Coordinates of N, CA, C and O in Angstrom, one line a residue:
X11 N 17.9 -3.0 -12.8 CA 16.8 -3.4 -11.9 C 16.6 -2.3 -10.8 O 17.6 -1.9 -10.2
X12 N 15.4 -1.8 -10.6 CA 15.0 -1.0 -9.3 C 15.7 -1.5 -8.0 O 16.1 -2.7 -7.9
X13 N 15.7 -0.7 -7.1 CA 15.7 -1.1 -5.9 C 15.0 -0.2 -5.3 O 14.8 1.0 -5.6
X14 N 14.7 -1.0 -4.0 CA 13.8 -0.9 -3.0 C 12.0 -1.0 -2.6 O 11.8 -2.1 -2.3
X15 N 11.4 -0.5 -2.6 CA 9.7 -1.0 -2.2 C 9.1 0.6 -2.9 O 9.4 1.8 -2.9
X16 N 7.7 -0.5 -3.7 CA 7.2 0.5 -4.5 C 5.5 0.1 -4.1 O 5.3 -0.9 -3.4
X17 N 4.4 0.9 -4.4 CA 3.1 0.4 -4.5 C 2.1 0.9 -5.7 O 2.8 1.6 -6.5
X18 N 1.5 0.8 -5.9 CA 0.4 0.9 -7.1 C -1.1 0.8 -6.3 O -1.3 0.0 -5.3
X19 N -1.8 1.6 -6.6 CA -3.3 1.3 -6.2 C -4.2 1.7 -7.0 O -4.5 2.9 -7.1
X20 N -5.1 0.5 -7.8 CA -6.2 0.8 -8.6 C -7.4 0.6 -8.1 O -7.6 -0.4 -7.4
X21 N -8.5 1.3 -8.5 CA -9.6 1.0 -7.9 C -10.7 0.3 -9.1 O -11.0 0.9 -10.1
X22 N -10.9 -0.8 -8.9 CA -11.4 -2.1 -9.9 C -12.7 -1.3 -10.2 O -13.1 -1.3 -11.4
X23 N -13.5 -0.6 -8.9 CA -14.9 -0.3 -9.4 C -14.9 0.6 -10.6 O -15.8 0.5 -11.5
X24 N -13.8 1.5 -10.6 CA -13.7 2.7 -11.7 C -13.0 2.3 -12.6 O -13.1 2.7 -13.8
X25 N -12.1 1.5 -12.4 CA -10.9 1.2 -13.5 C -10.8 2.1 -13.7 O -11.2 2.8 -14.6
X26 N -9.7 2.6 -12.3 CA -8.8 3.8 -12.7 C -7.9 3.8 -11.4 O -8.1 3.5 -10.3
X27 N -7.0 4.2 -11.8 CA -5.6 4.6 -10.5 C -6.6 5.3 -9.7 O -7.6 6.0 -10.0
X28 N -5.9 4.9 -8.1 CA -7.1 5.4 -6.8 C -6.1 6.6 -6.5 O -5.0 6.3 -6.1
X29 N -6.4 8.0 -6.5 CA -6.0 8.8 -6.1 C -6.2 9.4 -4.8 O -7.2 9.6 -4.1
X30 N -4.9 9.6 -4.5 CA -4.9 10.1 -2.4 C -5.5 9.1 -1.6 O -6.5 9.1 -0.9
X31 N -4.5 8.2 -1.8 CA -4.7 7.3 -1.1 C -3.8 7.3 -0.2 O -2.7 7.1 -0.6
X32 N -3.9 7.5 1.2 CA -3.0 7.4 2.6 C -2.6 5.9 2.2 O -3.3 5.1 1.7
X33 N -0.5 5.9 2.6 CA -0.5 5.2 3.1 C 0.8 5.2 3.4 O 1.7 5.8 2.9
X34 N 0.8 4.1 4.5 CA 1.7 3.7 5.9 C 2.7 2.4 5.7 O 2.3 1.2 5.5
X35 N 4.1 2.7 5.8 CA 4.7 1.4 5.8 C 5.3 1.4 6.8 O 5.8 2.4 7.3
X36 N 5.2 -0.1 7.3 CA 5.5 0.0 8.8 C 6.9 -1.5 8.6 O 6.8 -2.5 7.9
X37 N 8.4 -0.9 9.7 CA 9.1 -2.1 9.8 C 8.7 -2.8 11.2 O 8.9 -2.1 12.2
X38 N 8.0 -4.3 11.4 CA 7.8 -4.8 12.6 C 9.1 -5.4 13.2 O 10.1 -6.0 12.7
X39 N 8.7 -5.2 14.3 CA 10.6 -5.8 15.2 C 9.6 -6.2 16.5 O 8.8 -5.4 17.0
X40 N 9.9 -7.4 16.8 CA 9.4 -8.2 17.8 C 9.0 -7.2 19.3 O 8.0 -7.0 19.9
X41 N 10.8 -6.6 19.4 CA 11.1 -6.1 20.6 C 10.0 -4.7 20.8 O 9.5 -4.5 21.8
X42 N 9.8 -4.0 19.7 CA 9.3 -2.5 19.5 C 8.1 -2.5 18.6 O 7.5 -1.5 18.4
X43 N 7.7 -3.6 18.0 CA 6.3 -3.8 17.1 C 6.5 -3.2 16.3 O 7.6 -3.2 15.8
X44 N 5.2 -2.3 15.8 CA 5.3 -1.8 14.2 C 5.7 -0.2 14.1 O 5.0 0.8 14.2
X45 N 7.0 -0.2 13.8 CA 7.6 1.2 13.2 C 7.3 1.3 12.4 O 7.1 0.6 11.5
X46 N 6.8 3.3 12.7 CA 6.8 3.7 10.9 C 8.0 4.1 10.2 O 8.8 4.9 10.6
X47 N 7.8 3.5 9.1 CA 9.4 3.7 8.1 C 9.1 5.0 6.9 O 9.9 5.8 6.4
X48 N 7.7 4.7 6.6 CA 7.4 5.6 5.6 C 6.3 6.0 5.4 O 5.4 5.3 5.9
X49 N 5.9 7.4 4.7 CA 4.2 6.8 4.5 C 4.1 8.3 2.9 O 4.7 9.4 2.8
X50 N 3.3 8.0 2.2 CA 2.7 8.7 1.5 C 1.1 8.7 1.1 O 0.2 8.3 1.7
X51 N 1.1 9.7 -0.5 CA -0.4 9.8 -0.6 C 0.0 9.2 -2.4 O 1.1 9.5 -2.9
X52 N -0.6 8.8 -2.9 CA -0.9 8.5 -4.3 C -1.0 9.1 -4.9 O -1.9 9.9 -4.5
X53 N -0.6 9.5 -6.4 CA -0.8 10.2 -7.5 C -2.2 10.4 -8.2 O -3.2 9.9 -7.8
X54 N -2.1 11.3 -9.6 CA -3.4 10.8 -10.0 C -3.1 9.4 -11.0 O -4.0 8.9 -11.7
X55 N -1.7 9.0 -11.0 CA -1.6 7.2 -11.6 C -1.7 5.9 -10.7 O -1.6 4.7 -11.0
X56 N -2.2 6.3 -9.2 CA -2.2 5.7 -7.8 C -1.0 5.2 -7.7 O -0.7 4.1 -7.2
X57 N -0.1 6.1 -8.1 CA 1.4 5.6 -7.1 C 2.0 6.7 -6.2 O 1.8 7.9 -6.3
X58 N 2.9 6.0 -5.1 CA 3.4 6.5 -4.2 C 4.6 7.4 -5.4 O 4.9 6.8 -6.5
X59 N 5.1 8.7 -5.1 CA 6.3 9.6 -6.4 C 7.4 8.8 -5.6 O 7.4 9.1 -4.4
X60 N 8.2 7.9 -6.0 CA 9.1 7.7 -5.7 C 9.4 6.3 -4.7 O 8.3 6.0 -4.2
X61 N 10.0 5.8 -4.5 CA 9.9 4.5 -3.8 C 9.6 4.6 -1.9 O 10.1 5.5 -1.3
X62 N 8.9 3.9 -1.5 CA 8.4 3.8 -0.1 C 9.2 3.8 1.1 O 9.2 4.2 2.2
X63 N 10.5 2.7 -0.1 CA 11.6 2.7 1.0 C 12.6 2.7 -0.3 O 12.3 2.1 -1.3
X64 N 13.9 3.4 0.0 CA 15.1 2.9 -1.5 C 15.9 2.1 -0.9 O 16.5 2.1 0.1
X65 N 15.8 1.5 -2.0 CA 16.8 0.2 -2.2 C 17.9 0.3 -1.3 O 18.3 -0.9 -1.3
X66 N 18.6 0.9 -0.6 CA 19.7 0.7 0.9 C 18.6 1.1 1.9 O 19.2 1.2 2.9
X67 N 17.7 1.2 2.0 CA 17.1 1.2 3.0 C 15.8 0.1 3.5 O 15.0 0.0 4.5
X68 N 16.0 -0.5 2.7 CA 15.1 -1.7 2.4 C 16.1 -3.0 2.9 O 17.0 -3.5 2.2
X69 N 15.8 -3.3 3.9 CA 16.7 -5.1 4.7 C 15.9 -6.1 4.9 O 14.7 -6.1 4.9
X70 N 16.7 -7.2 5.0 CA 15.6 -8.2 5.3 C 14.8 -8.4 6.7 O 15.5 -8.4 7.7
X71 N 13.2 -8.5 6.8 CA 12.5 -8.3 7.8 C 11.2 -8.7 7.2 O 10.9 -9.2 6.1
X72 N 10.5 -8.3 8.3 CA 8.8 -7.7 8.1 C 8.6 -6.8 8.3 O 9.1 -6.0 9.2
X73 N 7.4 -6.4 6.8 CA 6.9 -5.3 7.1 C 5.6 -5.1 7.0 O 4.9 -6.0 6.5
X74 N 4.9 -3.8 7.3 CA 3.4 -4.5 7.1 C 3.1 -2.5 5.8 O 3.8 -1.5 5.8
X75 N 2.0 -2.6 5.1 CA 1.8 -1.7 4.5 C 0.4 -1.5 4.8 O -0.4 -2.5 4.7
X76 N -0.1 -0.3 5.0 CA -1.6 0.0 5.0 C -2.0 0.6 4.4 O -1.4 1.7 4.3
X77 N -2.7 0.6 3.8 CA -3.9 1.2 2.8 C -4.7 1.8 4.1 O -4.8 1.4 5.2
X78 N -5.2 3.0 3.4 CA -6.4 3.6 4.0 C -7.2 4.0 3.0 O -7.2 5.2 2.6
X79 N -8.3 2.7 2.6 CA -8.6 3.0 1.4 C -10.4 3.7 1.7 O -11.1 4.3 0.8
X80 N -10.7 3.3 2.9 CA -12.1 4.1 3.5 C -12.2 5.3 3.3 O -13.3 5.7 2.9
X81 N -11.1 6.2 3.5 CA -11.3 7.2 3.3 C -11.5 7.8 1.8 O -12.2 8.7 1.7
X82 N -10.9 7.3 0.7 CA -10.5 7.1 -0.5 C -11.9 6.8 -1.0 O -12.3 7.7 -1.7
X83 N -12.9 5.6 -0.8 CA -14.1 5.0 -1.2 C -14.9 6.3 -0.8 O -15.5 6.8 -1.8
X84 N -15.2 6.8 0.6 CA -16.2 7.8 1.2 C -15.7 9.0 0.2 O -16.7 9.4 -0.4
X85 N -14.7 9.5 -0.2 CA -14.8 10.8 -1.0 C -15.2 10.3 -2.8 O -15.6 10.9 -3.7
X86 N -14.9 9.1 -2.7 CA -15.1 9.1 -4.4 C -16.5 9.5 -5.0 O -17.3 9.5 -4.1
X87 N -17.0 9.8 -6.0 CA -18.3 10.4 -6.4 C -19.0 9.0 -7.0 O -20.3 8.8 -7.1
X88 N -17.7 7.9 -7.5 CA -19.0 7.0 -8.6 C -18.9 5.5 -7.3 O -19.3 4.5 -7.7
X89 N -18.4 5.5 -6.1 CA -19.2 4.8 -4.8 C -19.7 5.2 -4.0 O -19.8 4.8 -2.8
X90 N -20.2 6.4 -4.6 CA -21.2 7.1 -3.2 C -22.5 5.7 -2.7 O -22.9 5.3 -1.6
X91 N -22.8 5.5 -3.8 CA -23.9 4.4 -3.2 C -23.8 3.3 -3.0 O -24.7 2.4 -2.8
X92 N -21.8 3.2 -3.0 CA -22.3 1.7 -2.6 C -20.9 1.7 -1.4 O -19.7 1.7 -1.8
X93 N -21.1 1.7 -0.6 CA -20.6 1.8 0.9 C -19.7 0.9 1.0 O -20.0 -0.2 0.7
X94 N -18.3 1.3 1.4 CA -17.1 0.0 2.1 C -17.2 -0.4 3.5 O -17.4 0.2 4.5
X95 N -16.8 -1.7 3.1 CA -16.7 -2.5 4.4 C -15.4 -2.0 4.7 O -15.3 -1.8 5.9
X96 N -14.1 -1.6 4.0 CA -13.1 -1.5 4.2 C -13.2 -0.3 4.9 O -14.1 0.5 4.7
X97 N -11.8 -0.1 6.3 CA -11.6 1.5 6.5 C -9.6 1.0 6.3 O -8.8 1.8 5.7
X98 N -9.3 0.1 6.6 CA -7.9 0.3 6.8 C -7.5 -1.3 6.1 O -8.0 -2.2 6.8
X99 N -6.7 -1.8 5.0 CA -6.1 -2.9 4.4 C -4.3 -3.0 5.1 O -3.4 -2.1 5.1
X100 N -4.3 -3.7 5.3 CA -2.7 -3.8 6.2 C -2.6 -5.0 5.2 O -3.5 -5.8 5.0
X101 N -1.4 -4.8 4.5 CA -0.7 -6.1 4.1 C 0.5 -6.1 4.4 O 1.2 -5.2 4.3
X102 N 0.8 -7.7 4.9 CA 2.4 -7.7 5.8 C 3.0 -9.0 4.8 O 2.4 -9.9 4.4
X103 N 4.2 -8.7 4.6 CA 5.1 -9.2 3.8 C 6.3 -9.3 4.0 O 6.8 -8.4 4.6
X104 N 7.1 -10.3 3.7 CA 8.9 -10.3 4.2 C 9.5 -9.9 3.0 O 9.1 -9.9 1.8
X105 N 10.7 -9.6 3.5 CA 11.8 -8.9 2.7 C 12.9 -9.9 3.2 O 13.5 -9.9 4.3
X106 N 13.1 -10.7 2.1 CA 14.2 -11.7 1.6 C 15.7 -10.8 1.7 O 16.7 -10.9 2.5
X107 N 15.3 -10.0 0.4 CA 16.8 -10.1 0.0 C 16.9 -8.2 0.0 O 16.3 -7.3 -0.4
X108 N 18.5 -8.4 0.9 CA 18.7 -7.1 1.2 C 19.1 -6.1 -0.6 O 19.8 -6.3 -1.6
X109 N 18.2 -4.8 0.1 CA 18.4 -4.0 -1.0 C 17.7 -4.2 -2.4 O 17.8 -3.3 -3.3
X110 N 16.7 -5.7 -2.7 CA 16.4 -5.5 -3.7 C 15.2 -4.7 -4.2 O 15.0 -3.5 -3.7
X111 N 14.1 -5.3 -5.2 CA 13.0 -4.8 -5.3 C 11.8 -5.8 -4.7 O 11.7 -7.0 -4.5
X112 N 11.1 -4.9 -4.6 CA 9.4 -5.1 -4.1 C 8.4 -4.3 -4.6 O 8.7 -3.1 -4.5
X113 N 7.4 -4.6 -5.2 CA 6.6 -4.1 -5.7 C 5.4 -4.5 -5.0 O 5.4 -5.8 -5.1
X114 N 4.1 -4.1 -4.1 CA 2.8 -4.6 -3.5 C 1.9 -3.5 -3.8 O 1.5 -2.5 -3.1
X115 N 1.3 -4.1 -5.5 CA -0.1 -3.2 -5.9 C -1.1 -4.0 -5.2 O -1.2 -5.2 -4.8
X116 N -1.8 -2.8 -5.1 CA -3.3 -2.8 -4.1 C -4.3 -2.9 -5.2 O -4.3 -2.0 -6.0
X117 N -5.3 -4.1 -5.3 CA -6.4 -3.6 -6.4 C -7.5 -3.7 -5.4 O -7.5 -4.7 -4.6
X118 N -9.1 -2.5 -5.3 CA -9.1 -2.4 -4.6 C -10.9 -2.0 -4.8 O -11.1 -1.0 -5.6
X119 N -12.5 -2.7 -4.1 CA -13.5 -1.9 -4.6 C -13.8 -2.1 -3.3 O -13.2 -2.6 -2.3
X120 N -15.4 -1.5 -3.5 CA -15.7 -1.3 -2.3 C -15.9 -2.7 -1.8 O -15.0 -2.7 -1.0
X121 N -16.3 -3.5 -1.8 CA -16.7 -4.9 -1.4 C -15.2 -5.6 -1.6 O -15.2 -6.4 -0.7
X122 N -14.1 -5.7 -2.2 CA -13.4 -6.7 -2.4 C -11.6 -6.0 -2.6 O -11.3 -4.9 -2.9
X123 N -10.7 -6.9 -2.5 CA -9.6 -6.6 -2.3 C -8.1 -7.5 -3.1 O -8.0 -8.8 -3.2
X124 N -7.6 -6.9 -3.5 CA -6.3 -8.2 -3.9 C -5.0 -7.9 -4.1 O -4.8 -7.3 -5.1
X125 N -4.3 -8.2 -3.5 CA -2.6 -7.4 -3.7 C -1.6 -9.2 -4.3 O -1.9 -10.4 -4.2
X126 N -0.7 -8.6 -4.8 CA 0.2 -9.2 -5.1 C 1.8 -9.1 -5.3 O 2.2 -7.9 -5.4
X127 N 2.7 -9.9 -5.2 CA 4.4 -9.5 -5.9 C 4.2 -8.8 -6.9 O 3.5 -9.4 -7.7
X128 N 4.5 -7.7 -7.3 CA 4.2 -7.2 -8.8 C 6.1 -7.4 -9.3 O 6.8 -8.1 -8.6
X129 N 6.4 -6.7 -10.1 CA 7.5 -6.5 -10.3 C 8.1 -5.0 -11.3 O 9.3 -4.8 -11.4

């Protein structure tokens, strides 16, 4: 089994992996708010090369992940005409169990959004 936190991001309008997609993983701690722990850009399969956080560096907490998928929609060629509401998707999620896996794909169009546990 993997360890540690992975992401995926497809874009539903194209049905296709969203390429260069900024993104930000943040660990929140009450005392200091949202640290950044990690951040990359997306492939042309919309994945992060490699895990966001590896499995010893992944504990139990909150974390939040951002998509910056505005920027991603404004360069694409086949939503030029149809404009996002999105500029920035934050999804915040807990981490149970030390060291395991996490998987949080982004599916993603201009109008609509949906993430899940993947595995």
């Amino acid at each position: 089994m993997k360890r540690g936190l992975s992401t995926h991001v497809l874009d539903t309008a194209a049905g296709l992996p969203a390429r260069d997609v900024r993104i930000e993983l943040y660990r929140l701690h009450e005392e200091k708010g949202a640290v950044l722990a990690s951040s990359g850009l997306t492939d042309s399969d919309g994945r992060v090369k490699g895990a966001l956080l590896a499995g010893d560096d992944l504990h139990p907490g909150r974390y939040e992940i951002r998509f910056y998928i505005g920027e991603y929609f404004r360069n694409a060629s086949h939503t030029r005409f149809m404009p996002t509401i999105w500029e920035v998707i934050p999804v915040r999620f807990a981490v149970e169990e030390d060291g395991g896996h996490y998987h949080i794909p982004l599916l993603a169009s201009p109008g609509s959004y949906t993430t899940y546990r993947g595995s």
